[in-house]
């Protein structure tokens, strides 16, 4: 039994010794296979440790550009708050001494004035000059006498700025017009339950030849009396405007 097992083992061993070189030679001389499909990307790795600080870079050279064109003017801003009052300035140098004035002589000065009262026996007509025909100061010297009125109308002789005023007595109501050269300059009215005295005034610039008068309107109850002195009309030159 033993010799038979040994002979079988020997036969197998000898067969392997002949087959192995053949298999080795066949594996070494074969054709390479086709590369496989790449696998998918793996997940990102974890952050590594912080590196060391690098060396400083070289300093840059500043480059200044050219000046641009001026922009458009913006809208004006709102006014600021009023500032505090400043300190007084240093007094200036005295001016040159003026020329000596001429002695005052009333007879050589330009003057123009009037002051009259009327004699009213009946109510004045509407839109007609009230006839102030009696001087209030008739006894003045000739050089101080005022201008004459023509049917209650003043005619300018000296070009300049004038002041006019009137006082009128009436009952219940009154409306009067101050007329300059046929044009109504202003109308003044007043009213009361009984008698009243109304007045008005104005400053007018007149040219030579202009006229100024006082006229009644249809809304008036002026007091009438033969000896009435309660109505007055006055005007005078404030300053001439001739060059």
Backbone as a ProteinNet text record, in pm:
[ID]
protein_1_A
[PRIMARY]
XXXXXXXXXXXXXXXXXXXXXXXXXXXXXXXXXXXXXXXXXXXXXXXXXXXXXXXXXXXXXXXXXXXXXXXXXXXXXXXXXXXXXXXXXXXXXXXXXXXXXXXXXXXXXXXXXXXXXXXXXXXXXXXXXXXXXXXXXXXXXXXXXXXXXXXXXXXXXXXXXXXXXXXXXXXXXXXXXXXXXXXXXXXXXXXXXXXXXXXXXXXXXXXXXXXXXXXXXXXXXXXXXXXXXXXXXXXXXXXXXXX
[TERTIARY]
85.2	0	85.2	190.1	282.3	355.8	409.3	480.9	389.5	260.3	168.1	145.1	133.9	111.3	229.5	349.8	471.5	485.3	449.4	462.5	366.7	249.7	151.3	204.2	258.6	309.5	424.3	507.3	623.1	576	473.6	422	363.6	294.2	235.3	343.3	444.2	553.5	623.9	650.4	718.3	632.1	501.1	411.8	414.2	416.4	419.6	548.9	657.2	787	785.8	719.2	712.7	607.9	504.5	395.9	428.9	492.5	518.7	598.2	711.5	781.4	692.7	603	513.5	418.6	362.3	269.8	341.6	466.2	542.9	570.6	610.9	641.5	517.7	400	275.7	233.2	249	206	292.3	422.3	514.8	497.7	452.3	444.3	302.3	207.9	69.4	51.3	-61.3	-94	-150	-100.4	-152.2	-302.1	-370	-515.1	-550.9	-682.4	-733.9	-739.9	-690.8	-694.9	-837.9	-852.3	-985	-1035.9	-1166.5	-1231	-1184	-1142.8	-1097.1	-1208.5	-1168.4	-1267.4	-1309.8	-1414.6	-1465.3	-1368.9	-1378.8	-1293	-1331.7	-1232.5	-1257.5	-1294.7	-1342	-1378	-1255.7	-1281.2	-1170.4	-1105.5	-979.2	-906.3	-922	-879.6	-888	-782.6	-813.6	-716.7	-588	-480.5	-351.6	-318.5	-214.2	-174	-135.4	-153.3	-120.9	28.5	58.9	198.6	265.5	392.6	468	442.8	459.1	441.7	546.9	500.2	593.6	672.8	771.2	853.6	774.8	797.3	725.5	764.4	663.3	690.1	760.4	804.4	872.4	771.2	808.1	714.9	682.5	550.5	509.8	543.2	552.5	581.6	449.4	414.1	286.8	289.3	180.3	169.9	49.8	72.6	-33.6	-85.6	-216.2	-276	-286.8	-322.2	-339.1	-467.3	-466.5	-580.9	-698.5	-815.9	-933.6	-995.1	-1090.9	-1161.8	-1256.9	-1280	-1373.8	-1513.7	-1582.9	-1719.1	-1818.2	-1942.4	-2047.7	-2078.3	-2117	-2149.7	-2277.9	-2275.1	-2391.8	-2492.8	-2615.4	-2717.5	-2680.3	-2723.9	-2690.8	-2753	-2680	-2729.9	-2823.2	-2887.1	-2977.3	-2898.4	-2961.4	-2896.1	-2868.1	-2750.7	-2713.8	-2777.4	-2758.8	-2811.9	-2737.1	-2806.4	-2745.8	-2637.7	-2522.1	-2410.9	-2422.3	-2336.6	-2332.7	-2280	-2317.5	-2269.1	-2118.8	-2047.4	-1902.6	-1859.6	-1732.5	-1676.5	-1666.8	-1679.5	-1667	-1530.5	-1532.2	-1407.3	-1327.2	-1207.5	-1118.8	-1170.2	-1180.9	-1228.4	-1141.2	-1206.8	-1133.5	-1067.2	-988.3	-921.4	-1021.1	-1002.6	-1094.9	-1093.4	-1210.6	-1219	-1169.7	-1164.1	-1119.8	-1226	-1182.7	-1274.4	-1355.1	-1486.9	-1572.1	-1563.9	-1625	-1626.1	-1721.1	-1693.5	-1777.3	-1909.4	-2019.6	-2150.8	-2183.6	-2282.2	-2325.5	-2428.8	-2436.5	-2536.2	-2677.5	-2766.3	-2904.5	-2983.3	-3051.9	-3137.2	-3269.5	-3376.9	-3504.8	-3553.6	-3517.4	-3568	-3504.3	-3388.3	-3319.5	-3345.4	-3417.8	-3443.6	-3567.6	-3562	-3679.6	-3785.4	-3902.3	-4009.2	-4139.8	-4228.8	-4361.4	-4455.8	-4559.7	-4656.1	-4787.2	-4891.9	-5021.6	-5097.4	-5190.6	-5279	-5405.8	-5516.6	-5640.7	-5758.9	-5865	-5994.3	-6101	-6214.2	-6317.1	-6435.3	-6513.2	-6644.6	-6746.5	-6808.5	-6900.3	-7042.2	-7127.2	-7267.4	-7358.5	-7304.1	-7383.5	-7287.4	-7342.4	-7258.9	-7181.5	-7050.5	-6972.3	-7019.8	-7001.2	-7041.9	-6949.8	-7006.1	-6931.7	-6825.1	-6706.2	-6593.3	-6555.8	-6568.4	-6529.7	-6440.8	-6339.8	-6247	-6321.7	-6296.3	-6351.6	-6276.7	-6349.5	-6288.3	-6239.8	-6114.6	-6050.3	-5997.7	-6059.5	-6032.8	-5996.5	-5979.4	-5943.8	-5813.1	-5713.8	-5585	-5600.9	-5530.9	-5535.3	-5441	-5329.5	-5233.9	-5221.4	-5322.1	-5318.6	-5226.4	-5180.2	-5104.8	-4954.4	-4905.6	-4761.1	-4696.3	-4564.5	-4490.9	-4494.9	-4472.9	-4482.9	-4388.7	-4265.8	-4168.2	-4204.1	-4297.2	-4336	-4475	-4542.2	-4676.8	-4672	-4777.1	-4780.9	-4831.6	-4840.4	-4889.2	-5040.9	-5088.6	-5232.3	-5293.4	-5419.8	-5494.1	-5590.6	-5609.5	-5703.6	-5826.9	-5935.4	-6059.1	-6032.6	-5944	-5913.9	-5805.6	-5744.3	-5643.2	-5505.4	-5406.5	-5268.9	-5193.1	-5117.4	-5034.7	-4888.6	-4813.8	-4672.6	-4588.3	-4503.9	-4408.3	-4266.3	-4234	-4101.2	-4107.8	-4036.3	-4032.3	-3972.8	-4042.8	-3990.8	-4090.1	-4062.4	-4145.8	-4225.4	-4358.3	-4449	-4526.7	-4570.2	-4657.5	-4791.5	-4900.9	-5035.4	-5117.7	-5207.8	-5297.2	-5426.2	-5532.4	-5660.5	-5733.3	-5825	-5916.8	-6055.3	-6154	-6288.6	-6387.9	-6488.6	-6595.9	-6713.9	-6778	-6889.4	-6985.2	-7099.6	-7199.3	-7222.5	-7208.2	-7232	-7121.6	-7095.9	-6995.3	-6939.5	-6818.6	-6754.5	-6649.4	-6641	-6536.5	-6480.6	-6347.9	-6282.4	-6170.5	-6143.8	-6038.4	-5928.8	-5802	-5688.1	-5647.6	-5661	-5644.9	-5515.9	-5436.1	-5312.7	-5327.3	-5328.8	-5337.7	-5452.6	-5570.3	-5694.6	-5700.1	-5600.9	-5601.7	-5616.3	-5712.5	-5734.9	-5615.3	-5546.5	-5429.9	-5471.6	-5566.6	-5618.6	-5752.5	-5833.5	-5964.2	-5967.5	-6007	-6012	-6155.6	-6204.6	-6342.4	-6343.2	-6451.2	-6469.8	-6619.4	-6660.2	-6802.3	-6817.4	-6932.3	-6961.1	-7111.9	-7160.1	-7303.3	-7345.2	-7251.6	-7283.2	-7189.3	-7147.1	-7052.9	-6912.1	-6828.5	-6690	-6600.5	-6473	-6368.9	-6270.1	-6256.3	-6166.5	-6048.6	-5937.7	-5817.2	-5743.4	-5657.8	-5574.8	-5451.5	-5350	-5226	-5156.3	-5066	-4992	-4866.7	-4766.2	-4643	-4640.6	-4628.5	-4632.4	-4509.1	-4460.4	-4353.4	-4417.7	-4388.8	-4454.3	-4354.5	-4400.2	-4328.2	-4389.6	-4312.5	-4366.6	-4488.9	-4598.1	-4722.3	-4823.6	-4782.9	-4878	-4973.8	-5096	-5196.7	-5238.8	-5277.8	-5326.2	-5449.2	-5555.9	-5679.2	-5750.3	-5853.7	-5935.4	-6077.2	-6135	-6268.3	-6359.1	-6488.3	-6589.1	-6643.4	-6689.5	-6756.6	-6905.5	-6982.7	-7125.2	-7152.8	-7048.4	-7066.5	-7011.7	-7079.1	-7029.7	-7144	-7128.2	-7220.5	-7136.6	-7064.2	-6975.5	-7059.6	-7013.2	-7082.1	-7068.4	-7176.8	-7175.2	-7212.1	-7135.8	-7161.6	-7091.2	-7151.8	-7093.9	-6962.8	-6952.4	-6830.9	-6752.3	-6767.5	-6702.8	-6551.4	-6483.7	-6337.1	-6291.2	-6382.5	-6349.2	-6293.6	-6279.8	-6222	-6091.5	-5984.2	-5854.6	-5787	-5705.1	-5626.4	-5488.6	-5384.1	-5248.2	-5150.7	-5050	-4943.5	-4815.5	-4701.3	-4573.5	-4463.7	-4361.6	-4247.1	-4155.5	-4127.9	-4030.8	-3889.1	-3860.7	-3731	-3746.7	-3674.5	-3680.7	-3599.7	-3634.5	-3562	-3497.5	-3488.6	-3418.1	-3268.6	-3199	-3055.4	-2978.1
-120.8	0	120.7	120.9	234.4	255.5	156.2	180.4	237.8	203.7	259.4	405.6	448.3	592	673.7	619	690.2	706.5	598.6	610.9	714.9	727.2	831.5	969.7	986.6	1119.4	1159.6	1059.5	1091.7	1134.3	1070.4	1105.5	1245.5	1279.6	1416.5	1519.8	1494.4	1590.4	1613.7	1506.2	1519.1	1595.4	1577.2	1649.3	1799.3	1839.4	1981.8	2048	1963.4	2020.3	2054.7	1988.3	2018.4	2123.4	2130.5	2225.8	2368.8	2389.6	2525	2612	2555.8	2643.3	2687.1	2598.8	2636.7	2748.6	2740.7	2844.6	2977.5	2967.1	3090.9	3159.1	3082.5	3140.4	3198.6	3137.8	3188.7	3318.8	3341.6	3464.9	3582.6	3557.8	3668.8	3721.7	3652.8	3697.8	3735.4	3759.7	3794.8	3942	3986.5	4126.9	4205.6	4339.9	4420.4	4443.3	4447.5	4471.7	4619.8	4655.2	4794.1	4860.3	4992.6	5060.2	5071.3	5060.6	5070.6	5214.9	5234.1	5367.1	5433.1	5568.6	5634.5	5637.9	5624.2	5633	5777.1	5797	5931.7	5999	6139.3	6215.7	6188.5	6180.7	6162.8	6293.7	6293.1	6417.3	6502.2	6641	6732.4	6694.5	6714.7	6686.6	6797.9	6779.1	6879.5	6987	7111.8	7221.1	7184.8	7222.7	7197.4	7302	7292	7391.1	7523.8	7634.7	7768.4	7778.9	7839.4	7852.2	7970.7	7980.1	8090.9	8219.5	8336.1	8466.5	8489.5	8539.2	8560.9	8689.2	8704.2	8824.5	8943.1	9066	9184	9211.3	9261.8	9293.4	9427.7	9455	9580.4	9695.8	9811.6	9926.3	9974.6	10010.7	10060.7	10208.5	10254.5	10393.1	10467	10574	10646.3	10720.5	10708.3	10774.9	10869.5	10998.9	11099.8	11127.4	11116.3	11141.4	11289.7	11321.9	11460.1	11519.1	11653.2	11722.6	11717.3	11679.8	11670.4	11805.7	11808.3	11930.7	11970.5	12103.7	12145.5	12091.7	12053.4	12004.7	12118.8	12083.5	12183.2	12249.7	12376.7	12451.3	12395.7	12366	12312.5	12421.1	12383	12482.8	12552.9	12678.2	12750	12682.9	12681.7	12622	12717	12665.8	12748.9	12850	12962.1	13066.1	13014.4	13045.3	13003.6	13092.4	13056	13135.3	13267.4	13367.4	13498.1	13491.1	13542.5	13538.6	13646.4	13636.1	13735.8	13868.8	13975	14107	14114.2	14160.2	14169.2	14283.5	14282.4	14389.7	14518.6	14634.3	14761	14771.1	14824.7	14842.7	14960.2	14970	15080.6	15208.9	15317.8	15443.2	15483.4	15531.2	15575.5	15710.5	15747.6	15876.6	15988.8	16101.7	16214.3	16257.2	16292.9	16340.4	16482.9	16524.9	16661.4	16760.3	16871.5	16974.6	17029.2	17038.1	17087.1	17237.1	17280.9	17424	17496.5	17617.1	17697.5	17724.2	17701.9	17723.4	17870.3	17892.3	18029.2	18071.5	18194.5	18240.7	18210.9	18176.8	18145.1	18273	18277.1	18391.4	18335.7	18343.1	18283.5	18332.7	18454.9	18508.9	18443.3	18377.7	18314.3	18165.3	18108.4	17964.9	17931.6	17815	17768.8	17726.3	17778.3	17745.2	17744.6	17663.5	17655.3	17593.8	17665.3	17613.3	17687.9	17630.1	17697.4	17640.7	17716.1	17671.9	17754.9	17687.4	17759.6	17692.7	17774.7	17725.5	17775.8	17706.3	17750.4	17817.2	17883.2	17929.8	17841.2	17747.8	17651.5	17682.5	17721.7	17749	17635.4	17544.5	17430.6	17313.7	17194.8	17075.8	17083	17050	17056.3	16953.1	16985.6	16894.7	16772.9	16662.5	16537.5	16546.7	16491.9	16486.3	16625.2	16723	16860.7	16913.8	16992.2	17045.7	17129.4	17102.1	17185.5	17318.3	17426.7	17558.9	17613.6	17582.3	17642.3	17778.5	17886.6	18019.3	18126.4	18087	18187.3	18146.6	18235.2	18205.5	18201.4	18106.1	18096.9	18198.2	18231.4	18331.3	18443.2	18529	18632.4	18750	18764.4	18883.5	18862.5	18757.4	18734.9	18834.3	18857.7	18944.7	18885.8	18973.7	18931.8	18814.7	18816.1	18711.7	18575.9	18574.8	18449.9	18402.4	18477.4	18439.1	18313.4	18231.7	18105	18117.4	18000.4	17995	18013.4	18067.3	18085.5	17959.2	17932.9	17820.9	17872.8	17794.8	17830	17742.4	17801.9	17726.7	17605	17621.6	17514.4	17418.1	17440.5	17349.4	17413.5	17338.2	17384.3	17344.2	17440.1	17413	17420.5	17312.6	17305.1	17398.7	17476.5	17564.1	17512.2	17468.8	17416.5	17263.9	17199.7	17054.1	16996.9	16898.2	16842.2	16747.9	16716.5	16627.9	16714.1	16692.5	16777	16692.9	16762.1	16703.4	16776.7	16697.5	16754.1	16695.5	16778.1	16731.2	16811.1	16750.1	16819.2	16778.7	16867	16840.4	16886	16798.2	16827.4	16781.7	16866.8	16831.4	16776.2	16673.7	16610.7	16550.6	16507.7	16441.1	16299.5	16202.8	16060.1	15996.8	16048.6	15985.3	16086.2	16055.6	16140.7	16058.9	16080.8	16020	16129.4	16148.7	16251.6	16189.9	16251.3	16204.1	16310.1	16264.6	16352	16326.2	16430.6	16415.3	16483	16408.6	16462.9	16464.7	16586.7	16604.5	16523	16538.3	16474.5	16324.8	16268.3	16125.5	16109.6	16029.3	16007.9	15935.8	16002.1	15940.8	15847.4	15887.9	15801.7	15856.3	15768.1	15804.7	15765.4	15858.5	15834.6	15855.5	15762.3	15768.2	15756.7	15810.9	15801.6	15806.3	15749.9	15749.5	15755.9	15804	15816.7	15829.1	15801.1	15814.8	15960.7	16049.4	16191.8	16271.2	16387.2	16470.5	16414.6	16444.9	16397.6	16494.8	16489.2	16563.2	16459.2	16452.7	16354.9	16426.1	16356.4	16415.5	16310.5	16356.7	16267.7	16341.9	16266.8	16329	16236	16293.4	16215.5	16292.4	16217.6	16275.5	16243.4	16346.7	16330.9	16394.7	16329.9	16389.6	16456.4	16584.5	16662.5	16717.1	16723.6	16794.3	16933.3	17024.2	17158.2	17147.9	17208.9	17204.3	17105.3	17010.2	16916.9	16993.1	16940.8	17001.6	16901.3	16954.8	16872.4	16941.2	16863	16919.3	16814.3	16859.9	16772.2	16773.4	16654.6	16644.3	16561.5	16593	16518.3	16405.6	16299.3	16190.7	16195	16100.6	16099.1	16045.7	15996.2	15946.8	16051.5	16162	16262.5	16348	16391.8	16485.8	16596.1	16670.9	16775.8	16888	16937.7	17046.4	17173.8	17244	17369.7	17485.2	17594.7	17714.2	17831.2	17944.9	18062.2	18102.9	18084.6	18124.6	18004.3	17890.3	17768.1	17777.8	17742.4	17734.9	17593.3	17498.1	17361.6	17278.3	17337.6	17266.6	17335.3	17260.6	17317.9	17226.9	17289.5	17217.4	17282.7	17202.1	17254.7	17170.1	17236.4	17165	17245.7	17175.2	17247.8	17159.9	17227.5	17160.7	17104.1	16973.9	16913.7	16939.1	16907	16938.9	16939.9	17029.1	17033.6	16917.8	16879.4	16771.2	16818	16948	16998.7	16971.1	16927.8	16902.3	17029.8
0	0	0	74.1	82.2	-47.5	-110	-235.6	-339.9	-345	-444.8	-421.5	-294.3	-264.4	-301.2	-276.7	-308.7	-458.9	-535.4	-680	-736.3	-679.4	-725.6	-694.4	-578.3	-538.5	-627.8	-659.1	-744.7	-881.8	-934.5	-1067.1	-1069.7	-966.6	-959.6	-952.7	-875.5	-858.8	-989.6	-1060.7	-1188.8	-1289.6	-1285.7	-1377.3	-1349.1	-1221.5	-1184.3	-1226.6	-1218.8	-1257.7	-1405.2	-1486.6	-1630.5	-1665.5	-1590.1	-1623.2	-1580.7	-1466.9	-1412.2	-1507	-1568.7	-1662.4	-1776	-1821.3	-1932.1	-1891.3	-1770.6	-1723.6	-1704.2	-1654.3	-1631.2	-1761.9	-1859.9	-1990.5	-2054.4	-2035.4	-2094.5	-2030.3	-1897.2	-1825.6	-1862.9	-1881.2	-1909.9	-2051.4	-2143.9	-2283.1	-2325.5	-2235.2	-2269.4	-2309.8	-2375.5	-2417.9	-2299.7	-2278.3	-2164.7	-2177.8	-2067.4	-2068.9	-2083.8	-2106.5	-2121.1	-1982.9	-1972.6	-1841.1	-1790.3	-1660.4	-1601.2	-1593.7	-1565.7	-1553	-1423	-1431.1	-1307	-1203.8	-1082.1	-974.9	-946.7	-869.1	-832.4	-736.5	-734.6	-643.4	-499.5	-423.3	-281.7	-214.1	-91.7	-18.9	7.9	24.4	54.8	186.5	186.3	308.2	410	527.6	635.1	613.9	663.1	652.1	724.5	657.5	720	824.3	895.1	997.7	933.3	1008.5	959.7	932.8	814	778.3	844.6	828.1	886.2	807.5	875.2	813.3	707.6	588.6	480.9	496.8	412.7	415.1	359.5	413	359.8	215.3	138	-1	-16.8	-139.2	-167.2	-166.6	-108.2	-104.7	-244.9	-268.3	-398.2	-415.3	-538.9	-570.1	-595.9	-513.1	-535.6	-668.7	-743	-872.3	-865.7	-882.9	-877.1	-1017.1	-1033.3	-1162.3	-1192.9	-1316.6	-1357.1	-1296.4	-1278.9	-1221.9	-1318.8	-1268.5	-1352.4	-1382.6	-1476	-1511.7	-1397.5	-1377.4	-1271.9	-1299.6	-1195.3	-1209.6	-1226.1	-1255.5	-1270.8	-1136.2	-1144.9	-1023.7	-962.8	-837.4	-769.1	-736.9	-702	-666.6	-536.8	-519.4	-396.4	-274.4	-168.6	-45	28.2	129.7	209.1	291.4	318.7	397.5	538	584.4	718.8	824.5	948.2	1058.8	1069.9	1115.8	1131.7	1239.5	1205	1298.4	1405.2	1502.8	1609.1	1555.2	1622.5	1584.8	1610.1	1510.2	1522	1612.2	1643.5	1726	1645.1	1709.2	1635.1	1568.3	1448.6	1375.3	1429.4	1377.7	1417.6	1352.9	1426.7	1367.1	1249	1144.9	1027.2	1049.4	950.4	957.5	933.7	995.7	974	828.3	777.2	640.5	627.1	501.6	477.5	522.3	559.8	608.2	491.4	511.1	404.4	388.2	276.7	249.9	344.9	369.6	455.4	386.9	459.8	402.3	384.1	297.8	272.9	376.5	408.3	505.6	456.1	549.2	514.1	492.1	381	350.2	300.3	379.6	338.2	203.2	164.4	39.2	-82.2	-64.8	-177.9	-184.8	-89.6	-88.3	-170.9	-238	-310.4	-208.9	-222.8	-129.1	-205.3	-158.9	-220.4	-119	-83	13.7	-2.4	57.2	63.8	183.6	235.8	343.2	335	295	267.5	339	352.7	401.5	304.3	297.5	202.2	272	191.4	235.9	166	241.3	182.1	228.6	135.6	167.8	123.2	41.6	-3.5	-25.7	-32.7	-49.2	-180.9	-178.5	-302.1	-403.6	-529.9	-635.4	-640.6	-685.6	-692.5	-801.7	-773.2	-868.3	-919	-832.2	-865.8	-754.2	-792	-692.6	-589	-461.7	-354.3	-356.5	-356.9	-374.1	-239.6	-205.7	-88.2	-133.9	-88.5	-146.1	-43.8	84.6	185.9	253.9	248.9	311.6	462.7	525.8	672.3	734.4	665	714	609.9	602.6	497.7	529.5	654.2	694.7	693	633.7	626.7	531.8	553.2	461.3	320.4	223.3	84.3	52	108.2	75.5	136.9	233.7	298.5	257.8	174.2	135.5	47.6	62.5	-8.9	-151.6	-216.9	-354.1	-355.6	-465.4	-481.8	-541.5	-509	-565.3	-671	-774.7	-880.5	-866	-816.4	-790.3	-701.2	-602.6	-507.8	-554.8	-670.6	-725.4	-715.2	-664.1	-653.3	-779.6	-836.4	-954.3	-914.6	-942	-902.7	-989	-923.7	-992.3	-973.1	-850.8	-818.9	-820	-909.9	-918.2	-788.5	-729.6	-605.8	-539.3	-411.6	-331.1	-233.4	-230	-152	-49.9	55.6	157.2	152.8	147.5	144.3	258.7	315.3	421.1	417.2	474.2	480.2	608.2	651.6	762.7	717.9	733.2	688.1	794.6	821.7	914.5	834.7	891.4	820.4	921.6	872.2	954.5	901.1	987.9	959.7	876.4	756	671.6	572.6	524	424.5	350.5	219.6	136	45.8	48.9	-30.2	-112.6	-228.4	-317.4	-325.7	-315.1	-341.7	-486.4	-569.5	-714	-758.1	-837	-894.4	-1046.2	-1102.9	-1248.4	-1307.4	-1251	-1298.3	-1272.3	-1204.9	-1171.1	-1020.2	-979.3	-836.2	-775.5	-683.4	-619.9	-507.6	-425.5	-319.9	-273	-215.8	-161	-13.8	71.1	214.5	262.7	344.7	394.3	546.2	605.8	750.6	778.1	892.4	926.9	1077.8	1121.6	1264.2	1281.8	1402.5	1429.1	1433.7	1464.9	1470.3	1383.2	1432.4	1358.4	1375	1277.3	1282.3	1208.6	1243.2	1172.3	1119.5	989.8	929.4	865.3	855.4	797.6	716.9	629.4	548.6	502.5	463	417.1	318.9	240	141.5	102.7	59.1	4.9	-143.9	-227.7	-373.2	-436.2	-541.8	-622.6	-742.9	-759.2	-863.5	-963.7	-1088	-1192.6	-1206.3	-1262.6	-1285.7	-1375.8	-1333.5	-1410	-1356	-1269.8	-1209.8	-1118.3	-1106.7	-1020	-913.3	-796.7	-686	-628.2	-607.4	-553.5	-468.9	-397.8	-314.2	-370.3	-393.5	-452.2	-361.9	-367.2	-291.5	-379.3	-315.1	-383.5	-348.2	-402.2	-371.6	-231.7	-163.7	-25.9	70.1	85.9	179.8	230.9	353.4	416.9	480.7	397.1	446.9	508.6	624.4	693.5	611.4	591	513.9	605.1	591.9	672	604.7	605.5	539.9	606.6	736.5	809.2	858.7	792	840	826.4	933.4	930.4	965.9	955.9	996.7	882	762.4	649.2	608.8	598.3	559.4	457.5	372.5	272.3	269.8	300.3	315.7	235.9	180.7	111.5	114.8	117.4	115.8	54.9	4.2	-57.8	50.3	41.6	134.8	87.4	-39	-99.6	-252.7	-319.7	-465.9	-525.4	-647.7	-715.6	-845.4	-865.9	-983	-966.4	-1076.6	-1065.2	-1035.9
[MASK]
+++++++++++++++++++++++++++++++++++++++++++++++++++++++++++++++++++++++++++++++++++++++++++++++++++++++++++++++++++++++++++++++++++++++++++++++++++++++++++++++++++++++++++++++++++++++++++++++++++++++++++++++++++++++++++++++++++++++++++++++++++

